[in-house]
């Protein structure tokens, strides 16, 4: 039997309650911006998260937005900004 080496993981820093609350607020803000851009009458599921971007030329942090329409079409976009810096203009440019 081949033994596998454990995968090294980056240390995770615990977020404060304030940082968690701010992140949740920005996630809801982004979801609202997406729904406003698509039109409130178009039902869909929207999720947003901040991720580490590994693309060349990226600053390190990016916001990923995923939209699932009721016909199961999946739209995924990446905005090369932190979630706090994403604006309505950024949403309009990628959608």
mmCIF file of N, CA, C and O in Angstrom:
data_model
loop_
_atom_site.group_PDB
_atom_site.id
_atom_site.type_symbol
_atom_site.label_atom_id
_atom_site.label_comp_id
_atom_site.label_asym_id
_atom_site.label_seq_id
_atom_site.Cartn_x
_atom_site.Cartn_y
_atom_site.Cartn_z
ATOM 1 N N UNK A 1 0.844 -1.188 0.000
ATOM 2 C CA UNK A 1 0.000 0.000 0.000
ATOM 3 C C UNK A 1 0.884 1.243 0.000
ATOM 4 O O UNK A 1 1.848 1.335 0.743
ATOM 5 N N UNK A 2 0.525 2.181 -0.844
ATOM 6 C CA UNK A 2 1.298 3.416 -0.964
ATOM 7 C C UNK A 2 0.807 4.410 0.084
ATOM 8 O O UNK A 2 -0.390 4.660 0.200
ATOM 9 N N UNK A 3 1.767 4.971 0.823
ATOM 10 C CA UNK A 3 1.397 5.981 1.809
ATOM 11 C C UNK A 3 1.443 7.354 1.157
ATOM 12 O O UNK A 3 2.377 7.669 0.427
ATOM 13 N N UNK A 4 0.432 8.119 1.418
ATOM 14 C CA UNK A 4 0.371 9.459 0.855
ATOM 15 C C UNK A 4 0.778 10.469 1.912
ATOM 16 O O UNK A 4 0.438 10.332 3.086
ATOM 17 N N UNK A 5 1.522 11.448 1.457
ATOM 18 C CA UNK A 5 1.928 12.521 2.350
ATOM 19 C C UNK A 5 0.739 13.449 2.577
ATOM 20 O O UNK A 5 -0.037 13.700 1.654
ATOM 21 N N UNK A 6 0.570 13.967 3.773
ATOM 22 C CA UNK A 6 -0.532 14.915 3.995
ATOM 23 C C UNK A 6 -0.317 16.193 3.195
ATOM 24 O O UNK A 6 0.810 16.636 2.996
ATOM 25 N N UNK A 7 -1.397 16.744 2.713
ATOM 26 C CA UNK A 7 -1.343 17.979 1.932
ATOM 27 C C UNK A 7 -1.159 19.146 2.894
ATOM 28 O O UNK A 7 -1.949 19.327 3.831
ATOM 29 N N UNK A 8 -0.098 19.943 2.694
ATOM 30 C CA UNK A 8 0.091 21.090 3.598
ATOM 31 C C UNK A 8 -1.020 22.108 3.394
ATOM 32 O O UNK A 8 -1.430 22.371 2.270
ATOM 33 N N UNK A 9 -1.507 22.655 4.473
ATOM 34 C CA UNK A 9 -2.581 23.640 4.390
ATOM 35 C C UNK A 9 -2.102 24.959 4.962
ATOM 36 O O UNK A 9 -1.278 25.000 5.873
ATOM 37 N N UNK A 10 -2.651 26.019 4.389
ATOM 38 C CA UNK A 10 -2.316 27.349 4.882
ATOM 39 C C UNK A 10 -2.947 27.546 6.250
ATOM 40 O O UNK A 10 -4.053 27.080 6.506
ATOM 41 N N UNK A 11 -2.259 28.248 7.132
ATOM 42 C CA UNK A 11 -2.879 28.519 8.434
ATOM 43 C C UNK A 11 -4.102 29.416 8.263
ATOM 44 O O UNK A 11 -4.092 30.349 7.471
ATOM 45 N N UNK A 12 -5.148 29.116 8.965
ATOM 46 C CA UNK A 12 -6.391 29.880 8.875
ATOM 47 C C UNK A 12 -6.488 30.786 10.089
ATOM 48 O O UNK A 12 -6.368 30.334 11.226
ATOM 49 N N UNK A 13 -6.696 32.058 9.811
ATOM 50 C CA UNK A 13 -6.846 33.024 10.903
ATOM 51 C C UNK A 13 -8.323 33.131 11.236
ATOM 52 O O UNK A 13 -9.160 33.272 10.353
ATOM 53 N N UNK A 14 -8.635 33.046 12.495
ATOM 54 C CA UNK A 14 -10.022 33.189 12.939
ATOM 55 C C UNK A 14 -10.488 34.619 12.681
ATOM 56 O O UNK A 14 -9.779 35.576 12.964
ATOM 57 N N UNK A 15 -11.692 34.764 12.138
ATOM 58 C CA UNK A 15 -12.263 36.084 11.899
ATOM 59 C C UNK A 15 -13.005 36.536 13.145
ATOM 60 O O UNK A 15 -13.642 35.737 13.832
ATOM 61 N N UNK A 16 -12.944 37.827 13.388
ATOM 62 C CA UNK A 16 -13.698 38.378 14.508
ATOM 63 C C UNK A 16 -15.178 38.438 14.135
ATOM 64 O O UNK A 16 -15.546 38.311 12.967
ATOM 65 N N UNK A 17 -16.006 38.644 15.114
ATOM 66 C CA UNK A 17 -17.446 38.764 14.851
ATOM 67 C C UNK A 17 -17.728 39.961 13.951
ATOM 68 O O UNK A 17 -18.602 39.902 13.096
ATOM 69 N N UNK A 18 -16.982 41.031 14.133
ATOM 70 C CA UNK A 18 -17.169 42.226 13.311
ATOM 71 C C UNK A 18 -16.811 41.934 11.852
ATOM 72 O O UNK A 18 -17.554 42.297 10.934
ATOM 73 N N UNK A 19 -15.686 41.254 11.611
ATOM 74 C CA UNK A 19 -15.290 40.909 10.249
ATOM 75 C C UNK A 19 -16.316 39.987 9.591
ATOM 76 O O UNK A 19 -16.645 40.150 8.418
ATOM 77 N N UNK A 20 -16.833 39.046 10.345
ATOM 78 C CA UNK A 20 -17.853 38.132 9.823
ATOM 79 C C UNK A 20 -19.121 38.900 9.459
ATOM 80 O O UNK A 20 -19.707 38.685 8.398
ATOM 81 N N UNK A 21 -19.543 39.811 10.335
ATOM 82 C CA UNK A 21 -20.743 40.607 10.073
ATOM 83 C C UNK A 21 -20.549 41.488 8.839
ATOM 84 O O UNK A 21 -21.455 41.610 8.009
ATOM 85 N N UNK A 22 -19.374 42.082 8.698
ATOM 86 C CA UNK A 22 -19.100 42.920 7.530
ATOM 87 C C UNK A 22 -19.127 42.094 6.246
ATOM 88 O O UNK A 22 -19.682 42.523 5.234
ATOM 89 N N UNK A 23 -18.540 40.899 6.291
ATOM 90 C CA UNK A 23 -18.527 40.035 5.116
ATOM 91 C C UNK A 23 -19.954 39.647 4.728
ATOM 92 O O UNK A 23 -20.328 39.702 3.551
ATOM 93 N N UNK A 24 -20.767 39.255 5.695
ATOM 94 C CA UNK A 24 -22.154 38.888 5.418
ATOM 95 C C UNK A 24 -22.932 40.064 4.840
ATOM 96 O O UNK A 24 -23.755 39.892 3.942
ATOM 97 N N UNK A 25 -22.682 41.263 5.346
ATOM 98 C CA UNK A 25 -23.362 42.451 4.834
ATOM 99 C C UNK A 25 -23.007 42.667 3.364
ATOM 100 O O UNK A 25 -23.869 42.933 2.532
ATOM 101 N N UNK A 26 -21.718 42.544 3.029
ATOM 102 C CA UNK A 26 -21.286 42.756 1.638
ATOM 103 C C UNK A 26 -21.820 41.659 0.718
ATOM 104 O O UNK A 26 -22.170 41.940 -0.434
ATOM 105 N N UNK A 27 -21.898 40.429 1.198
ATOM 106 C CA UNK A 27 -22.471 39.345 0.391
ATOM 107 C C UNK A 27 -23.920 39.675 0.044
ATOM 108 O O UNK A 27 -24.340 39.562 -1.114
ATOM 109 N N UNK A 28 -24.698 40.112 1.027
ATOM 110 C CA UNK A 28 -26.097 40.469 0.770
ATOM 111 C C UNK A 28 -26.201 41.677 -0.160
ATOM 112 O O UNK A 28 -27.092 41.747 -1.012
ATOM 113 N N UNK A 29 -25.274 42.615 -0.033
ATOM 114 C CA UNK A 29 -25.261 43.801 -0.901
ATOM 115 C C UNK A 29 -25.015 43.383 -2.356
ATOM 116 O O UNK A 29 -25.718 43.826 -3.269
ATOM 117 N N UNK A 30 -24.042 42.501 -2.566
ATOM 118 C CA UNK A 30 -23.726 42.018 -3.916
ATOM 119 C C UNK A 30 -24.922 41.264 -4.495
ATOM 120 O O UNK A 30 -25.283 41.444 -5.665
ATOM 121 N N UNK A 31 -25.543 40.414 -3.694
ATOM 122 C CA UNK A 31 -26.709 39.663 -4.171
ATOM 123 C C UNK A 31 -27.822 40.614 -4.603
ATOM 124 O O UNK A 31 -28.478 40.408 -5.625
ATOM 125 N N UNK A 32 -28.029 41.672 -3.843
ATOM 126 C CA UNK A 32 -29.036 42.670 -4.207
ATOM 127 C C UNK A 32 -28.690 43.391 -5.497
ATOM 128 O O UNK A 32 -29.562 43.632 -6.337
ATOM 129 N N UNK A 33 -27.408 43.725 -5.678
ATOM 130 C CA UNK A 33 -26.981 44.388 -6.914
ATOM 131 C C UNK A 33 -27.211 43.492 -8.125
ATOM 132 O O UNK A 33 -27.668 43.958 -9.174
ATOM 133 N N UNK A 34 -26.914 42.209 -7.970
ATOM 134 C CA UNK A 34 -27.114 41.265 -9.077
ATOM 135 C C UNK A 34 -28.595 41.153 -9.409
ATOM 136 O O UNK A 34 -28.998 41.212 -10.571
ATOM 137 N N UNK A 35 -29.426 41.008 -8.385
ATOM 138 C CA UNK A 35 -30.870 40.878 -8.623
ATOM 139 C C UNK A 35 -31.442 42.136 -9.251
ATOM 140 O O UNK A 35 -32.303 42.067 -10.129
ATOM 141 N N UNK A 36 -30.984 43.302 -8.825
ATOM 142 C CA UNK A 36 -31.442 44.556 -9.439
ATOM 143 C C UNK A 36 -31.024 44.620 -10.902
ATOM 144 O O UNK A 36 -31.790 45.075 -11.752
ATOM 145 N N UNK A 37 -29.814 44.179 -11.207
ATOM 146 C CA UNK A 37 -29.335 44.223 -12.593
ATOM 147 C C UNK A 37 -30.106 43.243 -13.483
ATOM 148 O O UNK A 37 -30.428 43.564 -14.617
ATOM 149 N N UNK A 38 -30.398 42.057 -12.973
ATOM 150 C CA UNK A 38 -31.125 41.060 -13.762
ATOM 151 C C UNK A 38 -32.618 41.368 -13.860
ATOM 152 O O UNK A 38 -33.281 40.897 -14.762
ATOM 153 N N UNK A 39 -33.121 42.121 -12.923
ATOM 154 C CA UNK A 39 -34.548 42.402 -12.859
ATOM 155 C C UNK A 39 -35.183 41.565 -11.762
ATOM 156 O O UNK A 39 -34.958 40.362 -11.687
ATOM 157 N N UNK A 40 -35.921 42.201 -10.919
ATOM 158 C CA UNK A 40 -36.518 41.517 -9.768
ATOM 159 C C UNK A 40 -37.502 40.429 -10.172
ATOM 160 O O UNK A 40 -37.755 39.501 -9.433
ATOM 161 N N UNK A 41 -38.055 40.522 -11.383
ATOM 162 C CA UNK A 41 -39.053 39.534 -11.800
ATOM 163 C C UNK A 41 -38.409 38.237 -12.308
ATOM 164 O O UNK A 41 -39.104 37.271 -12.580
ATOM 165 N N UNK A 42 -37.100 38.219 -12.431
ATOM 166 C CA UNK A 42 -36.406 37.023 -12.924
ATOM 167 C C UNK A 42 -35.892 36.208 -11.730
ATOM 168 O O UNK A 42 -34.888 36.559 -11.113
ATOM 169 N N UNK A 43 -36.588 35.121 -11.386
ATOM 170 C CA UNK A 43 -36.176 34.348 -10.214
ATOM 171 C C UNK A 43 -34.858 33.612 -10.460
ATOM 172 O O UNK A 43 -34.640 33.036 -11.529
ATOM 173 N N UNK A 44 -33.976 33.679 -9.475
ATOM 174 C CA UNK A 44 -32.688 33.006 -9.573
ATOM 175 C C UNK A 44 -32.083 32.875 -8.179
ATOM 176 O O UNK A 44 -32.537 33.513 -7.237
ATOM 177 N N UNK A 45 -31.077 32.042 -8.082
ATOM 178 C CA UNK A 45 -30.299 31.908 -6.857
ATOM 179 C C UNK A 45 -28.975 32.615 -7.082
ATOM 180 O O UNK A 45 -28.327 32.421 -8.111
ATOM 181 N N UNK A 46 -28.563 33.424 -6.123
ATOM 182 C CA UNK A 46 -27.321 34.180 -6.255
ATOM 183 C C UNK A 46 -26.451 33.896 -5.043
ATOM 184 O O UNK A 46 -26.936 33.904 -3.910
ATOM 185 N N UNK A 47 -25.191 33.619 -5.279
ATOM 186 C CA UNK A 47 -24.239 33.492 -4.178
ATOM 187 C C UNK A 47 -23.004 34.307 -4.511
ATOM 188 O O UNK A 47 -22.671 34.514 -5.685
ATOM 189 N N UNK A 48 -22.341 34.791 -3.496
ATOM 190 C CA UNK A 48 -21.128 35.584 -3.670
ATOM 191 C C UNK A 48 -20.145 35.201 -2.576
ATOM 192 O O UNK A 48 -20.544 34.878 -1.459
ATOM 193 N N UNK A 49 -18.877 35.212 -2.945
ATOM 194 C CA UNK A 49 -17.848 34.910 -1.956
ATOM 195 C C UNK A 49 -16.539 35.550 -2.385
ATOM 196 O O UNK A 49 -16.325 35.855 -3.549
ATOM 197 N N UNK A 50 -15.683 35.735 -1.416
ATOM 198 C CA UNK A 50 -14.356 36.254 -1.671
ATOM 199 C C UNK A 50 -13.412 35.065 -1.745
ATOM 200 O O UNK A 50 -13.506 34.145 -0.945
ATOM 201 N N UNK A 51 -12.514 35.069 -2.725
ATOM 202 C CA UNK A 51 -11.594 33.954 -2.908
ATOM 203 C C UNK A 51 -10.211 34.485 -3.270
ATOM 204 O O UNK A 51 -10.066 35.627 -3.707
ATOM 205 N N UNK A 52 -9.223 33.637 -3.125
ATOM 206 C CA UNK A 52 -7.873 33.988 -3.536
ATOM 207 C C UNK A 52 -7.761 33.706 -5.029
ATOM 208 O O UNK A 52 -8.041 32.599 -5.480
ATOM 209 N N UNK A 53 -7.385 34.714 -5.771
ATOM 210 C CA UNK A 53 -7.274 34.593 -7.225
ATOM 211 C C UNK A 53 -5.870 34.125 -7.583
ATOM 212 O O UNK A 53 -4.881 34.684 -7.123
ATOM 213 N N UNK A 54 -5.807 33.104 -8.414
ATOM 214 C CA UNK A 54 -4.515 32.561 -8.820
ATOM 215 C C UNK A 54 -4.207 32.852 -10.287
ATOM 216 O O UNK A 54 -3.262 32.309 -10.840
ATOM 217 N N UNK A 55 -5.005 33.714 -10.913
ATOM 218 C CA UNK A 55 -4.757 34.089 -12.304
ATOM 219 C C UNK A 55 -3.585 35.067 -12.375
ATOM 220 O O UNK A 55 -3.398 35.878 -11.477
ATOM 221 N N UNK A 56 -2.803 35.001 -13.452
ATOM 222 C CA UNK A 56 -1.688 35.947 -13.600
ATOM 223 C C UNK A 56 -2.197 37.389 -13.660
ATOM 224 O O UNK A 56 -3.193 37.676 -14.301
ATOM 225 N N UNK A 57 -1.524 38.270 -12.950
ATOM 226 C CA UNK A 57 -1.895 39.675 -12.957
ATOM 227 C C UNK A 57 -2.980 40.048 -11.957
ATOM 228 O O UNK A 57 -3.382 41.191 -11.879
ATOM 229 N N UNK A 58 -3.470 39.094 -11.224
ATOM 230 C CA UNK A 58 -4.508 39.365 -10.222
ATOM 231 C C UNK A 58 -3.838 39.773 -8.918
ATOM 232 O O UNK A 58 -2.781 39.260 -8.562
ATOM 233 N N UNK A 59 -4.474 40.674 -8.197
ATOM 234 C CA UNK A 59 -3.893 41.204 -6.964
ATOM 235 C C UNK A 59 -3.907 40.216 -5.805
ATOM 236 O O UNK A 59 -3.291 40.440 -4.793
ATOM 237 N N UNK A 60 -4.646 39.136 -5.941
ATOM 238 C CA UNK A 60 -4.691 38.160 -4.858
ATOM 239 C C UNK A 60 -6.104 37.866 -4.394
ATOM 240 O O UNK A 60 -6.471 36.718 -4.220
ATOM 241 N N UNK A 61 -6.921 38.877 -4.207
ATOM 242 C CA UNK A 61 -8.292 38.678 -3.746
ATOM 243 C C UNK A 61 -9.250 38.979 -4.899
ATOM 244 O O UNK A 61 -9.091 39.968 -5.595
ATOM 245 N N UNK A 62 -10.238 38.124 -5.068
ATOM 246 C CA UNK A 62 -11.261 38.333 -6.095
ATOM 247 C C UNK A 62 -12.615 37.971 -5.505
ATOM 248 O O UNK A 62 -12.714 37.210 -4.541
ATOM 249 N N UNK A 63 -13.651 38.520 -6.086
ATOM 250 C CA UNK A 63 -15.022 38.193 -5.686
ATOM 251 C C UNK A 63 -15.625 37.304 -6.751
ATOM 252 O O UNK A 63 -15.587 37.644 -7.931
ATOM 253 N N UNK A 64 -16.136 36.176 -6.326
ATOM 254 C CA UNK A 64 -16.780 35.246 -7.248
ATOM 255 C C UNK A 64 -18.285 35.310 -7.033
ATOM 256 O O UNK A 64 -18.758 35.232 -5.900
ATOM 257 N N UNK A 65 -19.017 35.468 -8.134
ATOM 258 C CA UNK A 65 -20.474 35.536 -8.084
ATOM 259 C C UNK A 65 -21.014 34.391 -8.927
ATOM 260 O O UNK A 65 -20.574 34.184 -10.047
ATOM 261 N N UNK A 66 -21.956 33.668 -8.362
ATOM 262 C CA UNK A 66 -22.583 32.552 -9.082
ATOM 263 C C UNK A 66 -24.084 32.791 -9.112
ATOM 264 O O UNK A 66 -24.700 33.082 -8.086
ATOM 265 N N UNK A 67 -24.658 32.642 -10.303
ATOM 266 C CA UNK A 67 -26.094 32.820 -10.494
ATOM 267 C C UNK A 67 -26.639 31.533 -11.095
ATOM 268 O O UNK A 67 -26.124 31.062 -12.105
ATOM 269 N N UNK A 68 -27.647 30.972 -10.467
ATOM 270 C CA UNK A 68 -28.303 29.780 -11.002
ATOM 271 C C UNK A 68 -29.735 30.176 -11.342
ATOM 272 O O UNK A 68 -30.506 30.557 -10.461
ATOM 273 N N UNK A 69 -30.060 30.106 -12.633
ATOM 274 C CA UNK A 69 -31.405 30.434 -13.090
ATOM 275 C C UNK A 69 -32.308 29.218 -12.904
ATOM 276 O O UNK A 69 -31.820 28.089 -12.727
ATOM 277 N N UNK A 70 -33.603 29.414 -12.935
ATOM 278 C CA UNK A 70 -34.523 28.312 -12.679
ATOM 279 C C UNK A 70 -34.511 27.237 -13.752
ATOM 280 O O UNK A 70 -34.971 26.129 -13.514
ATOM 281 N N UNK A 71 -33.944 27.543 -14.924
ATOM 282 C CA UNK A 71 -33.789 26.503 -15.943
ATOM 283 C C UNK A 71 -32.440 25.788 -15.782
ATOM 284 O O UNK A 71 -31.976 25.112 -16.665
ATOM 285 N N UNK A 72 -31.809 25.971 -14.630
ATOM 286 C CA UNK A 72 -30.550 25.342 -14.223
ATOM 287 C C UNK A 72 -29.339 25.811 -15.017
ATOM 288 O O UNK A 72 -28.302 25.167 -15.001
ATOM 289 N N UNK A 73 -29.462 26.938 -15.703
ATOM 290 C CA UNK A 73 -28.282 27.533 -16.315
ATOM 291 C C UNK A 73 -27.456 28.174 -15.214
ATOM 292 O O UNK A 73 -27.987 28.810 -14.308
ATOM 293 N N UNK A 74 -26.165 27.997 -15.306
ATOM 294 C CA UNK A 74 -25.249 28.457 -14.276
ATOM 295 C C UNK A 74 -24.353 29.553 -14.857
ATOM 296 O O UNK A 74 -23.700 29.342 -15.873
ATOM 297 N N UNK A 75 -24.345 30.716 -14.222
ATOM 298 C CA UNK A 75 -23.500 31.828 -14.656
ATOM 299 C C UNK A 75 -22.506 32.091 -13.526
ATOM 300 O O UNK A 75 -22.911 32.308 -12.385
ATOM 301 N N UNK A 76 -21.230 32.055 -13.856
ATOM 302 C CA UNK A 76 -20.192 32.336 -12.862
ATOM 303 C C UNK A 76 -19.297 33.442 -13.388
ATOM 304 O O UNK A 76 -18.833 33.387 -14.529
ATOM 305 N N UNK A 77 -19.067 34.432 -12.543
ATOM 306 C CA UNK A 77 -18.191 35.544 -12.927
ATOM 307 C C UNK A 77 -17.217 35.816 -11.790
ATOM 308 O O UNK A 77 -17.496 35.514 -10.628
ATOM 309 N N UNK A 78 -16.090 36.382 -12.152
ATOM 310 C CA UNK A 78 -15.070 36.745 -11.169
ATOM 311 C C UNK A 78 -14.746 38.214 -11.359
ATOM 312 O O UNK A 78 -14.473 38.665 -12.467
ATOM 313 N N UNK A 79 -14.777 38.942 -10.266
ATOM 314 C CA UNK A 79 -14.440 40.368 -10.269
ATOM 315 C C UNK A 79 -13.154 40.510 -9.468
ATOM 316 O O UNK A 79 -13.094 40.089 -8.317
ATOM 317 N N UNK A 80 -12.142 41.087 -10.055
ATOM 318 C CA UNK A 80 -10.819 41.155 -9.433
ATOM 319 C C UNK A 80 -10.723 42.308 -8.445
ATOM 320 O O UNK A 80 -9.900 43.202 -8.582
ATOM 321 N N UNK A 81 -11.600 42.246 -7.459
ATOM 322 C CA UNK A 81 -11.630 43.214 -6.358
ATOM 323 C C UNK A 81 -12.097 42.478 -5.112
ATOM 324 O O UNK A 81 -12.748 41.441 -5.205
ATOM 325 N N UNK A 82 -11.809 43.061 -3.954
ATOM 326 C CA UNK A 82 -12.351 42.473 -2.731
ATOM 327 C C UNK A 82 -13.860 42.706 -2.717
ATOM 328 O O UNK A 82 -14.371 43.605 -3.385
ATOM 329 N N UNK A 83 -14.564 41.908 -1.964
ATOM 330 C CA UNK A 83 -16.028 41.985 -1.956
ATOM 331 C C UNK A 83 -16.520 43.353 -1.485
ATOM 332 O O UNK A 83 -17.546 43.840 -1.936
ATOM 333 N N UNK A 84 -15.754 44.005 -0.615
ATOM 334 C CA UNK A 84 -16.144 45.323 -0.113
ATOM 335 C C UNK A 84 -16.017 46.411 -1.183
ATOM 336 O O UNK A 84 -16.681 47.439 -1.106
ATOM 337 N N UNK A 85 -15.177 46.183 -2.198
ATOM 338 C CA UNK A 85 -14.923 47.194 -3.223
ATOM 339 C C UNK A 85 -15.767 47.031 -4.484
ATOM 340 O O UNK A 85 -15.684 47.852 -5.390
ATOM 341 N N UNK A 86 -16.559 45.968 -4.563
ATOM 342 C CA UNK A 86 -17.376 45.720 -5.756
ATOM 343 C C UNK A 86 -18.526 46.727 -5.797
ATOM 344 O O UNK A 86 -19.216 46.944 -4.806
ATOM 345 N N UNK A 87 -18.711 47.334 -6.964
ATOM 346 C CA UNK A 87 -19.761 48.344 -7.121
ATOM 347 C C UNK A 87 -20.815 47.853 -8.115
ATOM 348 O O UNK A 87 -20.651 46.833 -8.772
ATOM 349 N N UNK A 88 -21.875 48.635 -8.234
ATOM 350 C CA UNK A 88 -22.936 48.331 -9.194
ATOM 351 C C UNK A 88 -22.389 48.343 -10.626
ATOM 352 O O UNK A 88 -22.786 47.534 -11.461
ATOM 353 N N UNK A 89 -21.451 49.217 -10.900
ATOM 354 C CA UNK A 89 -20.820 49.287 -12.212
ATOM 355 C C UNK A 89 -20.065 48.004 -12.524
ATOM 356 O O UNK A 89 -20.118 47.498 -13.641
ATOM 357 N N UNK A 90 -19.360 47.464 -11.536
ATOM 358 C CA UNK A 90 -18.624 46.205 -11.728
ATOM 359 C C UNK A 90 -19.589 45.068 -12.095
ATOM 360 O O UNK A 90 -19.309 44.279 -12.984
ATOM 361 N N UNK A 91 -20.726 45.018 -11.414
ATOM 362 C CA UNK A 91 -21.729 43.982 -11.691
ATOM 363 C C UNK A 91 -22.257 44.147 -13.111
ATOM 364 O O UNK A 91 -22.371 43.179 -13.862
ATOM 365 N N UNK A 92 -22.551 45.379 -13.502
ATOM 366 C CA UNK A 92 -23.081 45.632 -14.844
ATOM 367 C C UNK A 92 -22.057 45.253 -15.923
ATOM 368 O O UNK A 92 -22.441 44.749 -16.982
ATOM 369 N N UNK A 93 -20.778 45.451 -15.658
ATOM 370 C CA UNK A 93 -19.747 45.138 -16.649
ATOM 371 C C UNK A 93 -19.589 43.629 -16.869
ATOM 372 O O UNK A 93 -19.327 43.192 -17.982
ATOM 373 N N UNK A 94 -19.742 42.829 -15.830
ATOM 374 C CA UNK A 94 -19.519 41.386 -15.980
ATOM 375 C C UNK A 94 -20.779 40.627 -16.366
ATOM 376 O O UNK A 94 -20.711 39.498 -16.806
ATOM 377 N N UNK A 95 -21.951 41.227 -16.170
ATOM 378 C CA UNK A 95 -23.191 40.558 -16.555
ATOM 379 C C UNK A 95 -23.659 41.173 -17.821
ATOM 380 O O UNK A 95 -24.285 41.193 -18.570
#
